[in-house]
Short mmCIF file of C-alpha atoms and ligand atoms in Angstrom, two decimals:
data_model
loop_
_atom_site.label_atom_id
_atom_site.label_comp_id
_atom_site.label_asym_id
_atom_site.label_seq_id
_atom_site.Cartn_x
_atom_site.Cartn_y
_atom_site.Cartn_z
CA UNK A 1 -24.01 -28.13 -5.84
CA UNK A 2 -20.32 -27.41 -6.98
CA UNK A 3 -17.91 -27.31 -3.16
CA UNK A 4 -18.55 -24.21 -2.09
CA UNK A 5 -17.10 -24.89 1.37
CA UNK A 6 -12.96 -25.02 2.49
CA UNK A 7 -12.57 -26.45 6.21
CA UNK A 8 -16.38 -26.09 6.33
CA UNK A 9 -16.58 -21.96 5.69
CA UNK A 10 -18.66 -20.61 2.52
CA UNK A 11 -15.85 -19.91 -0.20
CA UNK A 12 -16.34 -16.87 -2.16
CA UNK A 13 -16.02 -16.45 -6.21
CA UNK A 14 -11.73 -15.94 -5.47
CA UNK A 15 -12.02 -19.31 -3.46
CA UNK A 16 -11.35 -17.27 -0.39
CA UNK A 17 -13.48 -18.44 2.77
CA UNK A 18 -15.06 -16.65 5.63
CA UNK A 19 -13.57 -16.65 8.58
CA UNK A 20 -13.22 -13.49 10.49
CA UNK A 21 -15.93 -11.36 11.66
CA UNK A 22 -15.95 -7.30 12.57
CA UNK A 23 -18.61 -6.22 14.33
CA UNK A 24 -18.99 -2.38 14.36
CA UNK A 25 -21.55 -1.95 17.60
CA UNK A 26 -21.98 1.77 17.02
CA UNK A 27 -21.23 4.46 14.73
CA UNK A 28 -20.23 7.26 17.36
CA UNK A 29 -17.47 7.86 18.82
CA UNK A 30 -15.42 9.88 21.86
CA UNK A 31 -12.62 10.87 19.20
CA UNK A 32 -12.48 12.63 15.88
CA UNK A 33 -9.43 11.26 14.35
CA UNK A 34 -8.89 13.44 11.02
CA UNK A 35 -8.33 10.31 8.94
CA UNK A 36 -12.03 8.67 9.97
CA UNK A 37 -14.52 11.58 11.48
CA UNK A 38 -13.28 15.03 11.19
CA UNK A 39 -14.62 17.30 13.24
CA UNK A 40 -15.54 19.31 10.33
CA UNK A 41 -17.88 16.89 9.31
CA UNK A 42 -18.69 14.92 12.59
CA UNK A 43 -19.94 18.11 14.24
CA UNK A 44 -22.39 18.37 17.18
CA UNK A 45 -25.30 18.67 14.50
CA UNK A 46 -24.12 15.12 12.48
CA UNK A 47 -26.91 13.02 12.57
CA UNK A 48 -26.05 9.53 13.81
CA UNK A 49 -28.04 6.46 13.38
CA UNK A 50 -31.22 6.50 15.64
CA UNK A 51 -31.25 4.33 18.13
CA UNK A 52 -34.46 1.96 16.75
CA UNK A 53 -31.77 1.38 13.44
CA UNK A 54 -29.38 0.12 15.66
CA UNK A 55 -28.88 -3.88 16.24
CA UNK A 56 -29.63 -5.03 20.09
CA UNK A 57 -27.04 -7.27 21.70
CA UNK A 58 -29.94 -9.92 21.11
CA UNK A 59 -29.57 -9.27 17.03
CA UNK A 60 -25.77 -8.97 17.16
CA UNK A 61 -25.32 -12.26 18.92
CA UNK A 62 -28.11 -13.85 16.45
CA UNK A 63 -26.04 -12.81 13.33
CA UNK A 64 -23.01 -13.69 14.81
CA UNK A 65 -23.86 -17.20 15.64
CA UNK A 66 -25.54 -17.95 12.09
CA UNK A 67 -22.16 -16.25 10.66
CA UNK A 68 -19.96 -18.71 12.66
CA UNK A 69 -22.10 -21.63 11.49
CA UNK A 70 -20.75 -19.92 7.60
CA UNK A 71 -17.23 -20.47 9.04
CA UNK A 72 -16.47 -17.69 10.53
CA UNK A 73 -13.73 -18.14 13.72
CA UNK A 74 -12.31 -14.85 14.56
CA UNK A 75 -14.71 -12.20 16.24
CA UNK A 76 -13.86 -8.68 16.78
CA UNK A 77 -16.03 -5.94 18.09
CA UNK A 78 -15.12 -2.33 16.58
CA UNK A 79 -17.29 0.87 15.64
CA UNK A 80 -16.83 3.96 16.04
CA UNK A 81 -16.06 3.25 19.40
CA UNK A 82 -17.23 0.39 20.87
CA UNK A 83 -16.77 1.21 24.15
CA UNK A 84 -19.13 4.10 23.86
CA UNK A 85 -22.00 2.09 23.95
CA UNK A 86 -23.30 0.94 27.16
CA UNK A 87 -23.03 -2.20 28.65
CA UNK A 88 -20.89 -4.01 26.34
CA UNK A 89 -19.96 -6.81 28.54
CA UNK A 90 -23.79 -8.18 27.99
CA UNK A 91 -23.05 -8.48 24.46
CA UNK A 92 -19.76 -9.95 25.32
CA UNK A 93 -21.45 -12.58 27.32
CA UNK A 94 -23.63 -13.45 24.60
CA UNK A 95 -20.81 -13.66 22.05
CA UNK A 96 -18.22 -15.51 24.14
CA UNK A 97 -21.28 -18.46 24.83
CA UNK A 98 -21.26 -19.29 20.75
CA UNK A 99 -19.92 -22.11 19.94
CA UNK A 100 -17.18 -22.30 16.81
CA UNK A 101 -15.67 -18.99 17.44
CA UNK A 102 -12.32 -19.16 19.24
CA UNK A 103 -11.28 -15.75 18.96
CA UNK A 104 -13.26 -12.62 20.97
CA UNK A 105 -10.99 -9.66 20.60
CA UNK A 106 -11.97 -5.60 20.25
CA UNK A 107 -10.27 -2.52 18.97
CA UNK A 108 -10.30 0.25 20.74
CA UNK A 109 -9.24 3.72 21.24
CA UNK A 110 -8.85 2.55 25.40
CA UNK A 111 -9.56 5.92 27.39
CA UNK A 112 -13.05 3.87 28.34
CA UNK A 113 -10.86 1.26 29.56
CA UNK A 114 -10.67 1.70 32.75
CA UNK A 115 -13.64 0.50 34.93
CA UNK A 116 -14.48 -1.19 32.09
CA UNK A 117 -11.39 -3.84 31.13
CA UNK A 118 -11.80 -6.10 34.04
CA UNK A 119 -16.46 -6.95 33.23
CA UNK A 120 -15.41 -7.12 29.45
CA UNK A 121 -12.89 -9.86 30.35
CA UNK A 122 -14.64 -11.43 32.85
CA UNK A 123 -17.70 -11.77 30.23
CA UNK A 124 -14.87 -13.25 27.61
CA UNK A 125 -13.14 -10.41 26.15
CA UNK A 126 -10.12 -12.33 25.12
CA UNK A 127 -7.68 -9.29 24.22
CA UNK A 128 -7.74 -5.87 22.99
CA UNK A 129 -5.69 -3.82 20.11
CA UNK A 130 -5.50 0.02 21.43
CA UNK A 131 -5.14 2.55 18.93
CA UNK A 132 -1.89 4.89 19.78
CA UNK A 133 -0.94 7.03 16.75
CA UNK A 134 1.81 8.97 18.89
CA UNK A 135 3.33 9.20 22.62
CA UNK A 136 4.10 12.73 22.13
CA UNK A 137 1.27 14.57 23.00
CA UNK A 138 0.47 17.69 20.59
CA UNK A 139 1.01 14.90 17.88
CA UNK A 140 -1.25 12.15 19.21
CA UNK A 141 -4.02 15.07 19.97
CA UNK A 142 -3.78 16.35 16.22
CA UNK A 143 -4.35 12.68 15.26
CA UNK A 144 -7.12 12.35 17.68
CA UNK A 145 -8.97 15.67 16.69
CA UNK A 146 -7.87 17.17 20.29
CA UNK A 147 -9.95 14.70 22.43
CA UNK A 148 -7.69 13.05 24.58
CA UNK A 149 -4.10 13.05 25.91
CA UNK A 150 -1.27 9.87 25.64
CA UNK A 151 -1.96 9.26 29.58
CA UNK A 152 -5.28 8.59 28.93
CA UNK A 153 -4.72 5.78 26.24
CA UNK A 154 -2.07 4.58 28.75
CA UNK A 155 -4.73 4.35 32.01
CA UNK A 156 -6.41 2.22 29.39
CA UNK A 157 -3.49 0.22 28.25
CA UNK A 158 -3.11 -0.26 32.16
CA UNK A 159 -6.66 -1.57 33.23
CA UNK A 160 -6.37 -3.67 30.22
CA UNK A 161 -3.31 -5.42 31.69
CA UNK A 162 -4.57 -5.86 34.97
CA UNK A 163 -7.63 -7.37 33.66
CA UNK A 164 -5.83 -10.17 31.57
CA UNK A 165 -7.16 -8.86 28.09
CA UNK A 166 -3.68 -9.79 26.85
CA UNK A 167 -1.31 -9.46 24.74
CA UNK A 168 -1.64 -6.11 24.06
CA UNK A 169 -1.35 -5.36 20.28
CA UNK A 170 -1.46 -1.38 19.52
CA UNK A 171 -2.27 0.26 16.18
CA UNK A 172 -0.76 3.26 14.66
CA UNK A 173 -2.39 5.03 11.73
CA UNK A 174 1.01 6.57 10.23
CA UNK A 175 0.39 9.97 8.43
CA UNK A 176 3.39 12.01 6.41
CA UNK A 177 3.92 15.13 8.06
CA UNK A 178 1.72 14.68 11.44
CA UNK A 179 3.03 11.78 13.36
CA UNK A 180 5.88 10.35 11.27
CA UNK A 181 9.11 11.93 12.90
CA UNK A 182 7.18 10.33 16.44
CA UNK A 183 7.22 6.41 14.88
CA UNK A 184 10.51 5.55 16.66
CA UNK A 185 10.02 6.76 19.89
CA UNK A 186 6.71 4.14 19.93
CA UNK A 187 8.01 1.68 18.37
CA UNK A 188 10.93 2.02 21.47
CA UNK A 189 8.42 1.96 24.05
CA UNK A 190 6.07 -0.49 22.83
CA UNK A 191 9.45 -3.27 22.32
CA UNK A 192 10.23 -2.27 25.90
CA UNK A 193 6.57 -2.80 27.56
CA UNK A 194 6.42 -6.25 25.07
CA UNK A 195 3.23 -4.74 23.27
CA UNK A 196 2.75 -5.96 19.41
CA UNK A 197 2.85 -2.69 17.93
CA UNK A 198 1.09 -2.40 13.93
CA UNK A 199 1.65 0.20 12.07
CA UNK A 200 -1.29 1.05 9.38
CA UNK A 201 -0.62 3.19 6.65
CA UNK A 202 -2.78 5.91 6.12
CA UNK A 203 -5.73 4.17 3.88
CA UNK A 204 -8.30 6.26 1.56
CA UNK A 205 -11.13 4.61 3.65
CA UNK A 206 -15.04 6.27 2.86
CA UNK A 207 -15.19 9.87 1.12
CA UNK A 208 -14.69 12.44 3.89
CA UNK A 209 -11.06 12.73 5.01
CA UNK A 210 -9.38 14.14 2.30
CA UNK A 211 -7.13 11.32 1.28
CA UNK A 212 -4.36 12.03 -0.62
CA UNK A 213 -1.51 9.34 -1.81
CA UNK A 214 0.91 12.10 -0.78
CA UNK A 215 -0.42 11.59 3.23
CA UNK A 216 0.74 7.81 2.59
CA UNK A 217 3.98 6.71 4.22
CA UNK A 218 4.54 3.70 2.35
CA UNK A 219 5.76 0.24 4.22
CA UNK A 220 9.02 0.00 3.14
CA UNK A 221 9.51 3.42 3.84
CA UNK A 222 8.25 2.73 7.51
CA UNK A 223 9.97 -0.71 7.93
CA UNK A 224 13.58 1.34 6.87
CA UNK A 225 12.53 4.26 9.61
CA UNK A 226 12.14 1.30 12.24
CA UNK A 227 15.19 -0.96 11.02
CA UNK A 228 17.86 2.39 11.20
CA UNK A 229 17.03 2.96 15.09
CA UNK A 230 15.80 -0.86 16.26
CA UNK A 231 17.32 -3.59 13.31
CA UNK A 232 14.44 -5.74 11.48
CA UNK A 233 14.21 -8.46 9.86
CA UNK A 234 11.24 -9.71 7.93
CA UNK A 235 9.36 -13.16 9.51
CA UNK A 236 6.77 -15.18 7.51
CA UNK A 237 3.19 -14.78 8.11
CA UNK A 238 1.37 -16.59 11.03
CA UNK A 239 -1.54 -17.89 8.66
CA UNK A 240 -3.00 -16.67 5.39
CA UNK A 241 -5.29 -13.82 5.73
CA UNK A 242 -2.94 -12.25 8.27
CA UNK A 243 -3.07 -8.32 7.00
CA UNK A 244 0.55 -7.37 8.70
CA UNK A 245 3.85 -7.52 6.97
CA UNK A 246 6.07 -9.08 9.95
CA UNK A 247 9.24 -7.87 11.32
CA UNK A 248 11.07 -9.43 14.20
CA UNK A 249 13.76 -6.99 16.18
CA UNK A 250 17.06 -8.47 15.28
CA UNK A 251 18.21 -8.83 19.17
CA UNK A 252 15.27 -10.45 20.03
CA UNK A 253 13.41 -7.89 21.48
CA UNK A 254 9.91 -9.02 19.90
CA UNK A 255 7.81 -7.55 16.69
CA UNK A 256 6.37 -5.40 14.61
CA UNK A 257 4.15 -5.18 12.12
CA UNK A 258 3.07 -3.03 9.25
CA UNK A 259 -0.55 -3.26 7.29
CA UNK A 260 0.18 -1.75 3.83
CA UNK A 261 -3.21 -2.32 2.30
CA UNK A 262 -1.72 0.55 -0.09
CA UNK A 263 1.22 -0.58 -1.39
CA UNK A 264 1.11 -3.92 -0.94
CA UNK A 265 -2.69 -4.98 -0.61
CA UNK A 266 -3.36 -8.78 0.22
CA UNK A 267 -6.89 -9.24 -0.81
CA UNK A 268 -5.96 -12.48 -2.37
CA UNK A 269 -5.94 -14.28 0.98
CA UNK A 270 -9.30 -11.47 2.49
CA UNK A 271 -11.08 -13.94 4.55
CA UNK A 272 -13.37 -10.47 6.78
CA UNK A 273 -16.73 -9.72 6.68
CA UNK A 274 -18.01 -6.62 8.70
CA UNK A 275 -21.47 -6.29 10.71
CA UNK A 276 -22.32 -2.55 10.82
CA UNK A 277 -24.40 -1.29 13.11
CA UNK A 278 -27.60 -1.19 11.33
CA UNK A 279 -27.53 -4.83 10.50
CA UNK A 280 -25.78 -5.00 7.31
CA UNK A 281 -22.86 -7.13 6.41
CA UNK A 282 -20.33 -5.68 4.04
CA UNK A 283 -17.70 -7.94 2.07
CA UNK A 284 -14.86 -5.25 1.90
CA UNK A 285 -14.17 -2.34 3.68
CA UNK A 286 -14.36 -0.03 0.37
CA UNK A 287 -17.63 -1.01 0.01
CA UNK A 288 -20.08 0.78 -1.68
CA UNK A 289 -23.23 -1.43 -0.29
CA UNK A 290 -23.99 -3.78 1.61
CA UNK A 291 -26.67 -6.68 2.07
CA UNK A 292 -29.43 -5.37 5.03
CA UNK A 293 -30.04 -8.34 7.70
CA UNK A 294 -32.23 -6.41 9.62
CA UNK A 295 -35.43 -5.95 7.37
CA UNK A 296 -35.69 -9.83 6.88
CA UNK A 297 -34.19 -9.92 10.78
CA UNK A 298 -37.20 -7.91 12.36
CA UNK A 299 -39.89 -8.92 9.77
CA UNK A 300 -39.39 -12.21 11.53
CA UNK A 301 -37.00 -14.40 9.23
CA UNK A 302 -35.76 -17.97 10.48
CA UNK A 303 -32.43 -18.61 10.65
CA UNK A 304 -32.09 -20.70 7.98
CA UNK A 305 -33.50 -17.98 5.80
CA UNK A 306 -30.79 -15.10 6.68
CA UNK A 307 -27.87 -17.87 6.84
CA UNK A 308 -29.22 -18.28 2.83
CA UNK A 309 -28.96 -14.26 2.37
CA UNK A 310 -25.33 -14.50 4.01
CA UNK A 311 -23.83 -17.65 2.08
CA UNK A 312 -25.58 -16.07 -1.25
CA UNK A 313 -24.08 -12.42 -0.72
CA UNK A 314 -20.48 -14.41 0.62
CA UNK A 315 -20.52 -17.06 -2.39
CA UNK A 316 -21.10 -13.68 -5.14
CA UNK A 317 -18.02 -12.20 -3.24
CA UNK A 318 -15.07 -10.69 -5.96
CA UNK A 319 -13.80 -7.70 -3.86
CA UNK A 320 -10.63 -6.56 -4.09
CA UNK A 321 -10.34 -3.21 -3.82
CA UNK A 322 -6.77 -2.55 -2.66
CA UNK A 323 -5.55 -4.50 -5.72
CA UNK A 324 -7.77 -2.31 -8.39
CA UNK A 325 -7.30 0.72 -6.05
CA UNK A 326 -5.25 2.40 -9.04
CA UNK A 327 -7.18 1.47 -11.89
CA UNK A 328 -10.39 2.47 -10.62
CA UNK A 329 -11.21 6.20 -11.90
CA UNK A 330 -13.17 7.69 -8.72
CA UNK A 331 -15.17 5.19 -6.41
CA UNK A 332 -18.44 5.58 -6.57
CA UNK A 333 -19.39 6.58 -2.67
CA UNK A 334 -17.87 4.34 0.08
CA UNK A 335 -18.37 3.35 3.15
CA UNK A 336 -17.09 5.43 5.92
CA UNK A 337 -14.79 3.53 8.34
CA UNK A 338 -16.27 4.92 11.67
CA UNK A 339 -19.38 3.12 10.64
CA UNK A 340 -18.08 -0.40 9.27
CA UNK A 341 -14.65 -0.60 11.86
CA UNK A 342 -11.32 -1.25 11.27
N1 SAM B 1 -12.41 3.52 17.61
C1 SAM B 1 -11.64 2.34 17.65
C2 SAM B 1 -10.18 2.65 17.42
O1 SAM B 1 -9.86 3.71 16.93
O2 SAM B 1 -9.38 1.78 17.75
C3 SAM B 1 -12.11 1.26 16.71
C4 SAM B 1 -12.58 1.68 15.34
S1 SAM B 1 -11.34 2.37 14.28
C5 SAM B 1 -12.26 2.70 12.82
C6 SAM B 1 -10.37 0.93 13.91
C7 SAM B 1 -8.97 1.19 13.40
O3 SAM B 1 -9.06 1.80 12.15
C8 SAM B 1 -8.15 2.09 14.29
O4 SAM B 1 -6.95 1.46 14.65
C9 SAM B 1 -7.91 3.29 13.41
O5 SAM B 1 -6.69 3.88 13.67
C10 SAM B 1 -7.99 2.71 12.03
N2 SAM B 1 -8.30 3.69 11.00
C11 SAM B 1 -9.31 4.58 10.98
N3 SAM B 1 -9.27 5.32 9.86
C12 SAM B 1 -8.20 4.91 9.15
C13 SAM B 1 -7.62 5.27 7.90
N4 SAM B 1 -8.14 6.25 7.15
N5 SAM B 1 -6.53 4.61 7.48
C14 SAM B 1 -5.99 3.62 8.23
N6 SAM B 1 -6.50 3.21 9.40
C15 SAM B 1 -7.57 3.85 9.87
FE1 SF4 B 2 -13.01 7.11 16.54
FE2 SF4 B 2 -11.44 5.06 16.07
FE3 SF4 B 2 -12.32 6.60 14.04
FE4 SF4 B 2 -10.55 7.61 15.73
S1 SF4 B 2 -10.24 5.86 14.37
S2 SF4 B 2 -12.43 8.62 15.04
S3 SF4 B 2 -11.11 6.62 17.63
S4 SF4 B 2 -13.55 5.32 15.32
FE1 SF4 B 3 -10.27 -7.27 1.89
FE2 SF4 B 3 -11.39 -5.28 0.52
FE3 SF4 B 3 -9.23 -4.83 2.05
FE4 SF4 B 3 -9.00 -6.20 -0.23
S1 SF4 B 3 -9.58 -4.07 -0.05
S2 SF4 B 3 -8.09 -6.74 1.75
S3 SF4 B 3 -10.97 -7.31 -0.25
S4 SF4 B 3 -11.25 -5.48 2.79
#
């Protein structure tokens, strides 16, 4: 067999090997951001995956470790929200006992935070990323779909410190028109508190928000917003599949970052799979399909048979989306980022 392995992780057809995992736990969710589940859509008749076609902590931790033996290193739970499903600290436990993986980290929108930071870490949550999209308040509820306030994300951001789950990084979707005259005022708050605040522009993610390239504040365009009110200056990337552009505040106040999978995509160095919740593993997040684990899981596969359905569906791997983005006429139906994660 040709070397289909770099630093012992399955390489893909671009050469690029597996290393990071997201784990999407559920597909519901306490918010209903207009850019991932709006409310329109999500409504209180939306059928969500049943319960039976959801993986146990059991299967999750299964995958995961077979998925690690592929090479991957980095592990981060996501949804929807994963906080909204009970218990995570089991699954925590379960994930933080695997071998290979030195990375255990989970995005979240924090207002289940509290009560709930301190058993996550003490089951091995290693640190969180909170998503903030605004600290003014009529701006962060139109982001949020008018389910919580800032000082509920900031309660969150709290427990999380007390419990240890640091650094703090926060992400900000940034969308023209909603929450773009508010990008200062965070980025001032998050230099003084020492968070790592990301900004994300505003990506065209599964079929049902609307996206428009017009909604898109570009990075540069963000970076010069920043660098007028707090000076930037650009730093080099911490390692290879790292997704934000870096700035560092020129009186050495910390850093930003900015993830312009729009304008400046970096699938070249894409190293993520994704997990969703119904036991499938998807290569990119503009997927159209993915490969299903759980039939072969629960019609009582070995190990050694779903690592081969893994490595097979990583080593046929030629995504790049967010390079082709433009030349690609309409995408065929995607998959919807409250189910896959971030
Ligand atoms: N519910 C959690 C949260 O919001 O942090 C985790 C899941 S959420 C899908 C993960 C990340 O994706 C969040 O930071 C969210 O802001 C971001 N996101 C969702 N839809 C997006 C979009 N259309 N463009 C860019 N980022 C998006
Ligand atoms: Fe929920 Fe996160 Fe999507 Fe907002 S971005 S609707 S918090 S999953
Ligand atoms: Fe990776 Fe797909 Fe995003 Fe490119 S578009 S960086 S391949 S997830």
């Amino acid at each position: 067999m040709q070397n289909l392995t770099q630093g012992g992780a399955v390489t893909d057809r671009l050469k690029r090997p597996l290393r990071d995992l997201r784990i999407s736990v559920t597909d519901r969710c306490n918010f209903r951001c207009p850019y991932c589940m709006p409310a329109e859509i999500f409504g209180d008749h939306y059928q969500f995956l049943p319960k039976q076609q959801i993986l146990s902590y059991e299967e999750i931790a299964r995958l995961t470790h077979i998925i690690i033996r592929l090479g991957a290193v980095k592990l981060r739970l996501t949804g929807g929200e994963p906080l909204v499903r009970q218990d995570l600290d089991l699954l925590v436990r379960q994930l933080a006992q695997l071998d290979g993986a030195h990375d255990l980290a989970m995005t979240t929108n924090g207002v289940r935070l509290p009560g709930r930071a301190q058993p996550l870490k003490e089951a091995g949550l290693q640190r969180v990323t909170v998503s903030l999209d605004s600290l003014d308040n009529d701006v962060f509820r139109q982001m949020n779909g008018n389910r919580a306030n800032v000082e509920d994300v900031m309660a969150g951001i709290d427990a999380a410190i007390q419990a240890g789950l640091t650094p703090i990084k926060l992400n900000t979707v940034v969308k023209r028109g909603v929450n773009d005259n508010t990008l200062v005022d965070l980025a001032k708050w998050a230099k003084d508190q020492g968070y790592i605040l990301r900004f994300i522009e505003y990506m065209d993610v599964g079929n049902r928000n609307g996206w428009r390239m017009e909604h898109v504040v570009p990075a540069r365009e963000i970076a010069a917003i920043i660098d007028k009110a707090l000076p930037l200056e650009p730093l080099p990337r911490n390692y290879n599949s790292e997704t934000a552009l870096r700035f560092a505040y020129r009186d050495g106040g910390g850093e930003i970052g900015i993830i312009a999978s729009v304008t400046m995509p970096f699938c070249g160095d894409c190293s993520r799979m994704r997990l969703s919740p119904d036991g499938h593993i998807y290569t990119c997040l503009f997927a159209t399909q993915g490969t299903d684990l759980m039939t072969p899981l629960r019609a009582g596969a070995s190990d050694e048979e779903i690592e081969t359905i893994i490595r097979d569906t990583w080593l046929n791997r030629s995504d790049r989306y967010s390079e082709v983005r433009s030349s690609i006429k309409r995408p065929n139906e995607k998959i919807e980022m409250y189910y896959i994660g971030g």
